[in-house]
mmCIF file of C-alpha atoms in Angstrom:
data_model
loop_
_atom_site.group_PDB
_atom_site.id
_atom_site.type_symbol
_atom_site.label_atom_id
_atom_site.label_comp_id
_atom_site.label_asym_id
_atom_site.label_seq_id
_atom_site.Cartn_x
_atom_site.Cartn_y
_atom_site.Cartn_z
ATOM 1 C CA MET A 1166 -16.881 -3.316 3.769
ATOM 2 C CA ARG A 1167 -15.564 -3.636 7.285
ATOM 3 C CA ALA A 1168 -13.203 -5.649 9.376
ATOM 4 C CA ILE A 1169 -14.133 -9.254 10.156
ATOM 5 C CA ASN A 1170 -14.840 -10.473 13.916
ATOM 6 C CA GLY A 1171 -15.963 -13.333 15.893
ATOM 7 C CA ASP A 1172 -19.649 -12.379 15.529
ATOM 8 C CA ASP A 1173 -19.219 -12.979 11.664
ATOM 9 C CA VAL A 1174 -17.791 -16.427 12.340
ATOM 10 C CA THR A 1175 -21.023 -17.274 14.385
ATOM 11 C CA ALA A 1176 -23.163 -15.900 11.586
ATOM 12 C CA ALA A 1177 -21.471 -17.910 8.883
ATOM 13 C CA VAL A 1178 -21.897 -21.114 10.849
ATOM 14 C CA ALA A 1179 -25.414 -20.390 11.583
ATOM 15 C CA GLY A 1180 -26.176 -19.786 7.963
ATOM 16 C CA CYS A 1181 -24.358 -23.122 6.984
ATOM 17 C CA THR A 1182 -26.138 -25.304 9.410
ATOM 18 C CA ALA A 1183 -29.523 -23.755 8.744
ATOM 19 C CA ALA A 1184 -29.115 -24.622 5.056
ATOM 20 C CA LEU A 1185 -27.777 -28.085 5.681
ATOM 21 C CA ARG A 1186 -30.411 -29.070 8.082
ATOM 22 C CA THR A 1187 -32.920 -29.061 5.283
ATOM 23 C CA ALA A 1188 -31.134 -32.100 3.882
ATOM 24 C CA VAL A 1189 -30.095 -33.825 7.286
ATOM 25 C CA ASP A 1190 -32.137 -36.975 6.400
ATOM 26 C CA ARG A 1191 -30.120 -37.443 3.214
ATOM 27 C CA ASP A 1192 -26.987 -39.985 2.973
ATOM 28 C CA TRP A 1193 -24.333 -37.527 2.862
ATOM 29 C CA ARG A 1194 -21.672 -40.156 2.289
ATOM 30 C CA ALA A 1195 -23.331 -40.915 -0.978
ATOM 31 C CA VAL A 1196 -23.431 -37.370 -2.275
ATOM 32 C CA ARG A 1197 -20.394 -35.684 -3.895
ATOM 33 C CA ALA A 1198 -19.875 -32.099 -2.738
ATOM 34 C CA GLY A 1199 -20.180 -30.082 -5.965
ATOM 35 C CA GLY A 1200 -17.058 -30.060 -7.735
ATOM 36 C CA LEU A 1201 -14.963 -31.566 -4.955
ATOM 37 C CA GLU A 1202 -13.606 -35.173 -4.967
ATOM 38 C CA TRP A 1203 -15.094 -35.227 -1.266
ATOM 39 C CA ASP A 1204 -18.661 -36.520 -0.355
ATOM 40 C CA CYS A 1205 -20.745 -34.053 1.795
ATOM 41 C CA HIS A 1206 -19.874 -35.975 5.005
ATOM 42 C CA THR A 1207 -16.228 -35.620 4.459
ATOM 43 C CA THR A 1208 -16.504 -31.962 3.473
ATOM 44 C CA ALA A 1209 -18.565 -31.002 6.616
ATOM 45 C CA VAL A 1210 -15.882 -33.006 8.817
ATOM 46 C CA HIS A 1211 -13.156 -30.916 7.032
ATOM 47 C CA VAL A 1212 -15.077 -27.562 7.817
ATOM 48 C CA ALA A 1213 -15.245 -28.521 11.547
ATOM 49 C CA ASP A 1214 -11.500 -29.618 11.549
ATOM 50 C CA ASP A 1215 -10.557 -26.323 10.123
ATOM 51 C CA LEU A 1216 -12.462 -24.287 12.558
ATOM 52 C CA VAL A 1217 -11.034 -25.934 15.543
ATOM 53 C CA ALA A 1218 -7.498 -25.973 14.055
ATOM 54 C CA TYR A 1219 -7.708 -22.217 13.545
ATOM 55 C CA ALA A 1220 -9.172 -21.565 17.004
ATOM 56 C CA ALA A 1221 -6.261 -23.657 18.527
ATOM 57 C CA ASN A 1222 -3.368 -22.163 16.363
ATOM 58 C CA LEU A 1223 -4.684 -18.626 17.485
ATOM 59 C CA ALA A 1224 -5.445 -19.406 21.047
ATOM 60 C CA GLY A 1225 -2.227 -21.478 21.538
ATOM 61 C CA ARG A 1226 -0.130 -18.882 19.692
ATOM 62 C CA ALA A 1227 1.310 -21.516 17.392
ATOM 63 C CA GLN A 1228 4.465 -20.190 15.773
ATOM 64 C CA ASP A 1229 6.088 -22.661 13.340
ATOM 65 C CA ALA A 1230 3.569 -25.468 12.497
ATOM 66 C CA TYR A 1231 0.056 -26.371 13.136
ATOM 67 C CA LEU A 1232 -0.666 -27.695 16.637
ATOM 68 C CA PRO A 1233 -0.380 -31.537 16.307
ATOM 69 C CA PHE A 1234 -3.979 -32.879 16.536
ATOM 70 C CA GLU A 1235 -6.868 -33.783 14.241
ATOM 71 C CA LEU A 1236 -10.635 -33.730 14.737
ATOM 72 C CA THR A 1237 -12.090 -37.351 14.692
ATOM 73 C CA LEU A 1238 -15.845 -38.229 15.070
ATOM 74 C CA ASP A 1239 -17.155 -40.940 17.194
ATOM 75 C CA GLU A 1240 -18.191 -44.066 15.231
ATOM 76 C CA GLY A 1241 -21.738 -43.743 14.064
ATOM 77 C CA THR A 1242 -22.068 -39.934 14.260
ATOM 78 C CA GLY A 1243 -25.078 -38.965 12.154
ATOM 79 C CA ASN A 1244 -25.623 -35.708 10.133
ATOM 80 C CA ALA A 1245 -27.296 -33.971 12.954
ATOM 81 C CA GLY A 1246 -24.537 -34.704 15.388
ATOM 82 C CA LEU A 1247 -22.049 -33.658 12.701
ATOM 83 C CA LEU A 1248 -23.684 -30.291 12.329
ATOM 84 C CA HIS A 1249 -23.538 -29.780 16.060
ATOM 85 C CA VAL A 1250 -19.868 -30.390 15.847
ATOM 86 C CA VAL A 1251 -19.590 -27.761 13.162
ATOM 87 C CA GLU A 1252 -21.736 -25.265 15.488
ATOM 88 C CA THR A 1253 -19.248 -26.149 18.278
ATOM 89 C CA THR A 1254 -16.112 -25.605 16.550
ATOM 90 C CA GLY A 1255 -17.336 -22.474 15.066
ATOM 91 C CA ALA A 1256 -18.183 -21.204 18.567
ATOM 92 C CA LEU A 1257 -14.712 -22.171 19.642
ATOM 93 C CA LEU A 1258 -13.048 -20.144 16.721
ATOM 94 C CA ALA A 1259 -15.336 -17.135 17.428
ATOM 95 C CA ALA A 1260 -14.396 -17.302 21.160
ATOM 96 C CA ALA A 1261 -10.729 -17.344 20.279
ATOM 97 C CA VAL A 1262 -11.146 -14.425 17.917
ATOM 98 C CA ARG A 1263 -13.133 -12.371 20.362
ATOM 99 C CA THR A 1264 -10.585 -12.885 23.272
ATOM 100 C CA ALA A 1265 -7.208 -12.546 21.293
ATOM 101 C CA PRO A 1266 -5.241 -9.633 22.527
ATOM 102 C CA PRO A 1267 -4.447 -7.002 19.754
ATOM 103 C CA GLY A 1268 -1.409 -8.055 17.527
ATOM 104 C CA VAL A 1269 -1.386 -11.715 18.539
ATOM 105 C CA ARG A 1270 -0.537 -13.936 15.496
ATOM 106 C CA GLY A 1271 -0.709 -17.832 15.149
ATOM 107 C CA PHE A 1272 0.777 -19.955 12.509
ATOM 108 C CA HIS A 1273 -0.746 -20.334 8.938
ATOM 109 C CA PRO A 1274 1.546 -21.355 6.214
ATOM 110 C CA TYR A 1275 0.145 -19.196 3.286
ATOM 111 C CA PRO A 1276 1.569 -16.884 2.207
ATOM 112 C CA PHE A 1277 3.630 -15.122 5.055
ATOM 113 C CA ARG A 1278 3.437 -17.942 7.903
ATOM 114 C CA SER A 1279 1.026 -16.099 10.129
ATOM 115 C CA ALA A 1280 -2.240 -14.566 10.707
ATOM 116 C CA ASP A 1281 -3.965 -12.458 13.178
ATOM 117 C CA ALA A 1282 -7.380 -12.718 14.825
ATOM 118 C CA GLU A 1283 -9.232 -11.059 11.928
ATOM 119 C CA GLY A 1284 -7.336 -13.533 9.446
ATOM 120 C CA PHE A 1285 -8.231 -16.655 11.301
ATOM 121 C CA ALA A 1286 -11.786 -15.371 11.461
ATOM 122 C CA ALA A 1287 -11.847 -14.834 7.841
ATOM 123 C CA MET A 1288 -10.198 -18.056 6.898
ATOM 124 C CA GLY A 1289 -12.724 -20.073 9.135
ATOM 125 C CA ILE A 1290 -15.575 -18.108 7.381
ATOM 126 C CA ALA A 1291 -14.104 -18.695 3.892
ATOM 127 C CA GLU A 1292 -14.020 -22.496 4.641
ATOM 128 C CA VAL A 1293 -17.657 -22.333 5.956
ATOM 129 C CA LEU A 1294 -19.122 -20.328 3.061
ATOM 130 C CA LEU A 1295 -17.308 -22.209 0.209
ATOM 131 C CA HIS A 1296 -17.815 -25.662 1.467
ATOM 132 C CA THR A 1297 -21.510 -25.036 2.334
ATOM 133 C CA HIS A 1298 -21.647 -23.839 -1.199
ATOM 134 C CA ASP A 1299 -20.119 -27.162 -2.511
ATOM 135 C CA MET A 1300 -22.324 -29.419 -0.167
ATOM 136 C CA ALA A 1301 -25.527 -27.358 -1.066
ATOM 137 C CA GLU A 1302 -24.598 -27.922 -4.728
ATOM 138 C CA GLY A 1303 -24.379 -31.415 -4.365
ATOM 139 C CA LEU A 1304 -27.488 -31.933 -2.401
ATOM 140 C CA GLY A 1305 -29.567 -29.563 -4.502
ATOM 141 C CA ILE A 1306 -30.543 -27.057 -1.839
ATOM 142 C CA ALA A 1307 -30.441 -23.271 -1.995
ATOM 143 C CA TYR A 1308 -27.572 -21.347 -0.303
ATOM 144 C CA GLU A 1309 -26.178 -17.814 -0.704
ATOM 145 C CA PRO A 1310 -24.577 -15.807 2.252
ATOM 146 C CA PRO A 1311 -24.991 -12.181 3.025
ATOM 147 C CA ALA A 1312 -23.359 -9.999 0.408
ATOM 148 C CA GLU A 1313 -21.938 -7.778 3.082
ATOM 149 C CA LEU A 1314 -20.177 -10.592 4.720
ATOM 150 C CA VAL A 1315 -18.721 -11.723 1.455
ATOM 151 C CA GLU A 1316 -17.496 -8.323 0.541
ATOM 152 C CA SER A 1317 -15.608 -7.918 3.715
ATOM 153 C CA LEU A 1318 -14.185 -11.489 3.213
ATOM 154 C CA LEU A 1319 -12.905 -10.569 -0.172
ATOM 155 C CA ALA A 1320 -11.321 -7.460 1.068
ATOM 156 C CA CYS A 1321 -9.597 -9.346 3.891
ATOM 157 C CA LEU A 1322 -8.384 -12.533 2.266
ATOM 158 C CA PHE A 1323 -8.539 -11.665 -1.443
ATOM 159 C CA PRO A 1324 -7.029 -8.114 -1.590
ATOM 160 C CA HIS A 1325 -5.296 -8.994 -5.044
ATOM 161 C CA VAL A 1326 -8.765 -9.763 -6.601
ATOM 162 C CA GLN A 1327 -10.671 -6.843 -8.190
ATOM 163 C CA PRO A 1328 -14.180 -6.444 -6.707
ATOM 164 C CA GLY A 1329 -16.838 -7.688 -9.205
ATOM 165 C CA PRO A 1330 -20.480 -6.575 -9.767
ATOM 166 C CA ALA A 1331 -21.464 -8.604 -6.767
ATOM 167 C CA PRO A 1332 -19.553 -10.182 -3.975
ATOM 168 C CA TRP A 1333 -20.826 -13.798 -4.001
ATOM 169 C CA PRO A 1334 -20.100 -14.501 -7.629
ATOM 170 C CA THR A 1335 -16.821 -12.843 -7.403
ATOM 171 C CA LEU A 1336 -15.934 -15.147 -4.332
ATOM 172 C CA LEU A 1337 -17.095 -18.205 -6.282
ATOM 173 C CA TRP A 1338 -15.032 -17.108 -9.364
ATOM 174 C CA ALA A 1339 -12.052 -16.368 -7.489
ATOM 175 C CA THR A 1340 -11.945 -19.692 -5.942
ATOM 176 C CA GLY A 1341 -12.535 -21.622 -9.206
ATOM 177 C CA ARG A 1342 -16.228 -22.304 -8.482
ATOM 178 C CA GLY A 1343 -17.780 -20.285 -11.017
ATOM 179 C CA THR A 1344 -17.468 -17.646 -13.984
ATOM 180 C CA LEU A 1345 -17.443 -13.986 -14.205
ATOM 181 C CA PRO A 1346 -18.099 -11.966 -17.329
ATOM 182 C CA GLY A 1347 -14.791 -10.643 -18.785
ATOM 183 C CA ARG A 1348 -12.649 -12.691 -16.510
ATOM 184 C CA ALA A 1349 -10.530 -15.747 -17.327
ATOM 185 C CA PRO A 1350 -11.502 -19.038 -15.372
ATOM 186 C CA VAL A 1351 -9.483 -19.461 -12.131
ATOM 187 C CA THR A 1352 -7.760 -22.918 -11.920
ATOM 188 C CA GLU A 1353 -5.422 -22.239 -9.126
ATOM 189 C CA TRP A 1354 -6.008 -19.771 -6.050
ATOM 190 C CA ARG A 1355 -4.700 -18.878 -2.815
ATOM 191 C CA TRP A 1356 -5.899 -16.347 -0.224
ATOM 192 C CA TYR A 1357 -3.657 -13.780 1.522
ATOM 193 C CA ASN A 1358 -3.187 -12.841 4.971
ATOM 194 C CA ASN A 1359 -1.591 -9.551 5.855
ATOM 195 C CA LEU A 1360 2.230 -9.191 6.081
ATOM 196 C CA VAL A 1361 3.874 -8.063 9.189
ATOM 197 C CA ILE A 1362 7.523 -7.094 9.379
ATOM 198 C CA PRO A 1363 9.166 -7.103 12.707
ATOM 199 C CA ALA A 1364 11.530 -4.383 14.072
ATOM 200 C CA GLU A 1365 13.277 -3.906 17.275
ATOM 201 C CA ARG A 1366 10.675 -1.625 18.979
ATOM 202 C CA LEU A 1367 7.847 -1.850 16.649
ATOM 203 C CA THR A 1368 6.017 -4.133 13.976
ATOM 204 C CA LEU A 1369 5.095 -3.102 10.595
ATOM 205 C CA THR A 1370 1.710 -4.372 10.217
ATOM 206 C CA GLY A 1371 0.276 -4.626 6.604
ATOM 207 C CA VAL A 1372 -3.016 -2.809 6.046
ATOM 208 C CA ARG A 1373 -5.813 -4.678 4.609
ATOM 209 C CA PRO A 1374 -8.318 -2.969 2.146
ATOM 210 C CA THR A 1375 -10.867 -2.929 4.934
ATOM 211 C CA ALA A 1376 -8.722 -0.943 7.174
ATOM 212 C CA ALA A 1377 -7.739 1.440 4.392
ATOM 213 C CA HIS A 1378 -11.227 1.834 3.601
ATOM 214 C CA ASP A 1379 -11.876 3.032 7.108
ATOM 215 C CA LEU A 1380 -8.725 5.015 7.374
ATOM 216 C CA ARG A 1381 -9.581 7.044 4.194
ATOM 217 C CA LEU A 1382 -13.019 7.701 5.570
ATOM 218 C CA GLY A 1383 -11.417 9.153 8.732
ATOM 219 C CA GLY A 1384 -11.465 6.174 10.976
ATOM 220 C CA ASP A 1385 -8.790 4.651 12.943
ATOM 221 C CA GLY A 1386 -8.449 1.496 10.684
ATOM 222 C CA GLY A 1387 -8.645 -0.818 13.693
ATOM 223 C CA PHE A 1388 -5.693 0.510 15.453
ATOM 224 C CA THR A 1389 -5.060 2.479 18.543
ATOM 225 C CA TRP A 1390 -3.289 5.612 17.527
ATOM 226 C CA LEU A 1391 -1.006 7.784 19.584
ATOM 227 C CA ASP A 1392 -2.188 11.402 19.465
ATOM 228 C CA GLY A 1393 -5.550 10.501 18.460
ATOM 229 C CA GLY A 1394 -5.090 9.402 14.843
ATOM 230 C CA PRO A 1395 -2.636 9.064 11.848
ATOM 231 C CA TYR A 1396 -0.884 11.811 10.125
ATOM 232 C CA GLU A 1397 -2.633 12.894 6.811
ATOM 233 C CA GLY A 1398 -0.058 11.129 4.720
ATOM 234 C CA THR A 1399 -1.200 7.744 6.048
ATOM 235 C CA ARG A 1400 -4.890 8.598 5.152
ATOM 236 C CA GLU A 1401 -3.716 9.569 1.699
ATOM 237 C CA ALA A 1402 -1.644 6.219 1.180
ATOM 238 C CA ALA A 1403 -4.734 4.294 2.309
ATOM 239 C CA SER A 1404 -6.812 6.086 -0.239
ATOM 240 C CA PHE A 1405 -4.238 5.069 -2.948
ATOM 241 C CA LEU A 1406 -4.422 1.430 -1.617
ATOM 242 C CA MET A 1407 -8.003 1.367 -2.159
ATOM 243 C CA LYS A 1408 -7.694 2.798 -5.663
ATOM 244 C CA ALA A 1409 -5.359 0.003 -6.510
ATOM 245 C CA TYR A 1410 -7.718 -2.658 -4.881
ATOM 246 C CA GLU A 1411 -10.810 -1.295 -6.606
ATOM 247 C CA THR A 1412 -9.090 -1.337 -10.099
ATOM 248 C CA GLY A 1413 -7.598 -4.791 -9.485
ATOM 249 C CA VAL A 1414 -3.761 -4.018 -9.316
ATOM 250 C CA HIS A 1415 -3.129 -4.046 -5.644
ATOM 251 C CA ARG A 1416 -0.420 -6.388 -4.498
ATOM 252 C CA PRO A 1417 -0.625 -6.657 -0.697
ATOM 253 C CA GLU A 1418 2.975 -7.056 -0.127
ATOM 254 C CA PHE A 1419 3.664 -3.634 -1.721
ATOM 255 C CA GLY A 1420 1.130 -1.842 0.096
ATOM 256 C CA VAL A 1421 0.756 0.242 3.328
ATOM 257 C CA PHE A 1422 2.221 -0.595 6.841
ATOM 258 C CA VAL A 1423 1.070 0.835 10.116
ATOM 259 C CA LEU A 1424 3.953 1.053 12.595
ATOM 260 C CA VAL A 1425 2.773 -0.301 15.873
ATOM 261 C CA ARG A 1426 4.834 0.218 18.841
ATOM 262 C CA HIS A 1427 5.789 -2.678 21.068
ATOM 263 C CA GLU A 1428 5.787 -1.062 24.473
ATOM 264 C CA ASP A 1429 2.152 0.121 24.465
ATOM 265 C CA GLY A 1430 0.446 -1.212 21.205
ATOM 266 C CA ARG A 1431 -0.019 2.217 19.856
ATOM 267 C CA ALA A 1432 0.134 2.944 16.097
ATOM 268 C CA ILE A 1433 2.538 5.777 15.621
ATOM 269 C CA GLY A 1434 2.717 6.133 11.813
ATOM 270 C CA GLY A 1435 2.611 4.675 8.324
ATOM 271 C CA MET A 1436 5.070 3.426 5.868
ATOM 272 C CA GLY A 1437 4.908 1.815 2.444
ATOM 273 C CA PHE A 1438 5.288 1.638 -1.130
ATOM 274 C CA HIS A 1439 3.689 3.917 -3.855
ATOM 275 C CA SER A 1440 3.303 1.026 -6.280
ATOM 276 C CA VAL A 1441 4.650 -2.329 -7.208
ATOM 277 C CA PRO A 1442 8.306 -2.533 -8.592
ATOM 278 C CA ASP A 1443 8.880 -1.495 -12.192
ATOM 279 C CA GLU A 1444 10.514 -3.731 -14.833
ATOM 280 C CA ASP A 1445 13.848 -2.470 -13.481
ATOM 281 C CA GLY A 1446 13.009 -3.646 -9.894
ATOM 282 C CA ARG A 1447 12.801 -0.038 -8.747
ATOM 283 C CA VAL A 1448 10.076 0.931 -6.206
ATOM 284 C CA GLU A 1449 9.256 4.068 -4.240
ATOM 285 C CA ILE A 1450 8.620 4.310 -0.601
ATOM 286 C CA GLY A 1451 6.927 6.955 1.644
ATOM 287 C CA TYR A 1452 6.303 7.420 5.406
ATOM 288 C CA ASP A 1453 5.127 9.615 8.103
ATOM 289 C CA LEU A 1454 4.782 9.682 11.966
ATOM 290 C CA VAL A 1455 2.368 11.160 14.293
ATOM 291 C CA GLU A 1456 4.014 14.191 15.893
ATOM 292 C CA GLY A 1457 4.417 12.642 19.271
ATOM 293 C CA ALA A 1458 6.604 9.698 18.011
ATOM 294 C CA ARG A 1459 8.927 12.072 16.051
ATOM 295 C CA GLY A 1460 12.501 12.302 16.959
ATOM 296 C CA GLN A 1461 12.976 9.043 18.626
ATOM 297 C CA GLY A 1462 14.398 6.972 15.720
ATOM 298 C CA TYR A 1463 11.336 5.033 14.968
ATOM 299 C CA ALA A 1464 11.142 6.014 11.155
ATOM 300 C CA THR A 1465 14.552 5.023 10.630
ATOM 301 C CA GLU A 1466 14.193 1.681 12.394
ATOM 302 C CA ALA A 1467 11.228 0.860 10.406
ATOM 303 C CA LEU A 1468 12.610 1.931 7.109
ATOM 304 C CA ARG A 1469 15.755 -0.140 7.725
ATOM 305 C CA ALA A 1470 13.327 -3.273 8.375
ATOM 306 C CA LEU A 1471 11.275 -2.625 5.258
ATOM 307 C CA ALA A 1472 14.296 -2.120 3.133
ATOM 308 C CA LYS A 1473 15.865 -5.205 4.380
ATOM 309 C CA TRP A 1474 12.670 -7.101 3.545
ATOM 310 C CA ALA A 1475 12.192 -5.659 0.169
ATOM 311 C CA LEU A 1476 15.761 -5.879 -1.133
ATOM 312 C CA ALA A 1477 15.941 -9.547 -0.218
ATOM 313 C CA ARG A 1478 13.229 -10.120 -2.949
ATOM 314 C CA GLU A 1479 14.283 -11.002 -6.328
ATOM 315 C CA ASP A 1480 11.906 -8.495 -7.916
ATOM 316 C CA VAL A 1481 13.417 -5.371 -5.964
ATOM 317 C CA SER A 1482 16.709 -4.147 -7.059
ATOM 318 C CA SER A 1483 16.455 -0.497 -5.622
ATOM 319 C CA LEU A 1484 14.413 1.492 -3.144
ATOM 320 C CA PHE A 1485 13.964 5.366 -3.771
ATOM 321 C CA ALA A 1486 12.335 8.272 -1.813
ATOM 322 C CA THR A 1487 11.834 11.884 -2.531
ATOM 323 C CA VAL A 1488 11.957 14.401 0.321
ATOM 324 C CA GLU A 1489 10.973 18.007 0.585
ATOM 325 C CA ARG A 1490 14.331 20.206 0.504
ATOM 326 C CA ASP A 1491 13.400 21.920 3.683
ATOM 327 C CA ASN A 1492 12.511 18.641 5.577
ATOM 328 C CA THR A 1493 15.893 18.072 7.094
ATOM 329 C CA ALA A 1494 14.488 15.503 9.605
ATOM 330 C CA SER A 1495 13.309 13.243 6.945
ATOM 331 C CA GLN A 1496 16.485 13.708 4.962
ATOM 332 C CA ALA A 1497 18.237 12.398 8.175
ATOM 333 C CA VAL A 1498 15.914 9.467 8.460
ATOM 334 C CA VAL A 1499 16.597 8.047 4.780
ATOM 335 C CA THR A 1500 20.409 8.813 5.359
ATOM 336 C CA ARG A 1501 20.640 6.912 8.401
ATOM 337 C CA ALA A 1502 18.701 4.026 6.846
ATOM 338 C CA GLY A 1503 21.415 3.865 4.139
ATOM 339 C CA PHE A 1504 19.923 5.776 1.334
ATOM 340 C CA VAL A 1505 22.290 8.019 -0.728
ATOM 341 C CA PRO A 1506 21.491 11.052 -2.725
ATOM 342 C CA ALA A 1507 20.405 10.291 -6.432
ATOM 343 C CA GLY A 1508 19.728 12.168 -9.416
ATOM 344 C CA GLY A 1509 16.521 13.846 -10.250
ATOM 345 C CA GLU A 1510 16.519 16.635 -7.798
ATOM 346 C CA ASP A 1511 14.369 19.860 -8.395
ATOM 347 C CA ASP A 1512 13.972 23.002 -6.603
ATOM 348 C CA ALA A 1513 11.449 21.580 -4.080
ATOM 349 C CA GLU A 1514 12.530 17.885 -3.641
ATOM 350 C CA LEU A 1515 15.746 15.827 -3.060
ATOM 351 C CA ALA A 1516 15.928 12.178 -4.356
ATOM 352 C CA TYR A 1517 17.602 9.480 -2.407
ATOM 353 C CA GLU A 1518 18.117 5.782 -3.305
ATOM 354 C CA LEU A 1519 19.097 2.525 -1.807
ATOM 355 C CA ARG A 1520 20.490 -0.321 -3.982
ATOM 356 C CA ARG A 1521 20.821 -4.063 -3.297
#
């Protein structure tokens, strides 16, 4: 798996139009698109409308709502013209993704009210792949996208879904379009963009499984790091995230965050949760910084932001951290963030807790 980019949008759209051109002479208004209530013409228009909307929201830096416009075809536009529109809107999204500066986000309602360039690319691809499947099913034509692309799409937008034996059947199952042995049918579904939590001088940027996979293999995870790379604790946390994803227990809001500094866009450390909250609402956190970012209050600032976000949730009642007894700098971080000593100390570590 790998991060999704503008070239993937172009490839997905090319696969869609190539498949549908084999049925361009059919009456798409008379054919229902698979299990949808829409006909194939309406579905194709929907795909084009989503592609241009995602491009506009990203390029226009929409913040609180979709930009107020809608795609409308000229009267009498045929299937060939409609496919040209799909190609064009796909090219617009691909261009918006390729040219978006790092860290830029635009509005999308689910689940955290924003998405970055990779998220918009992935959402556009999901619309293309899934609705091409719907239209192909209705028209009785063959269609299956490349497995590598689907694998990356699942890791980007469906981090809560355990990978299956093959990516395409897994995506169809996860979106209520198919069955998967050993798994219950899906009747309601949503995708997940990554969560970002703002702080004064930095942003806590949620790590997707695609980035975690790269980090655990020694890569940069798509971030530009201070001092050439993350501290070892961040790579270890990425490895734990991947294990949770692969076993189907990963919840993206309780994952790992990379701390990105506003002044230069550099990643300076990692912070996150060791697991989901337990039945009492208790959850453990951990963090580290690259050496060049230490001693400047970044860890305290990030920990305060993460704690505020977590303790505002109904399923979290307390946070706790364990700190090595001789790590006085880290002890100072948790203390400044409001944590107090808790029970469970041993010869090597001290325990700290912050309650709601």
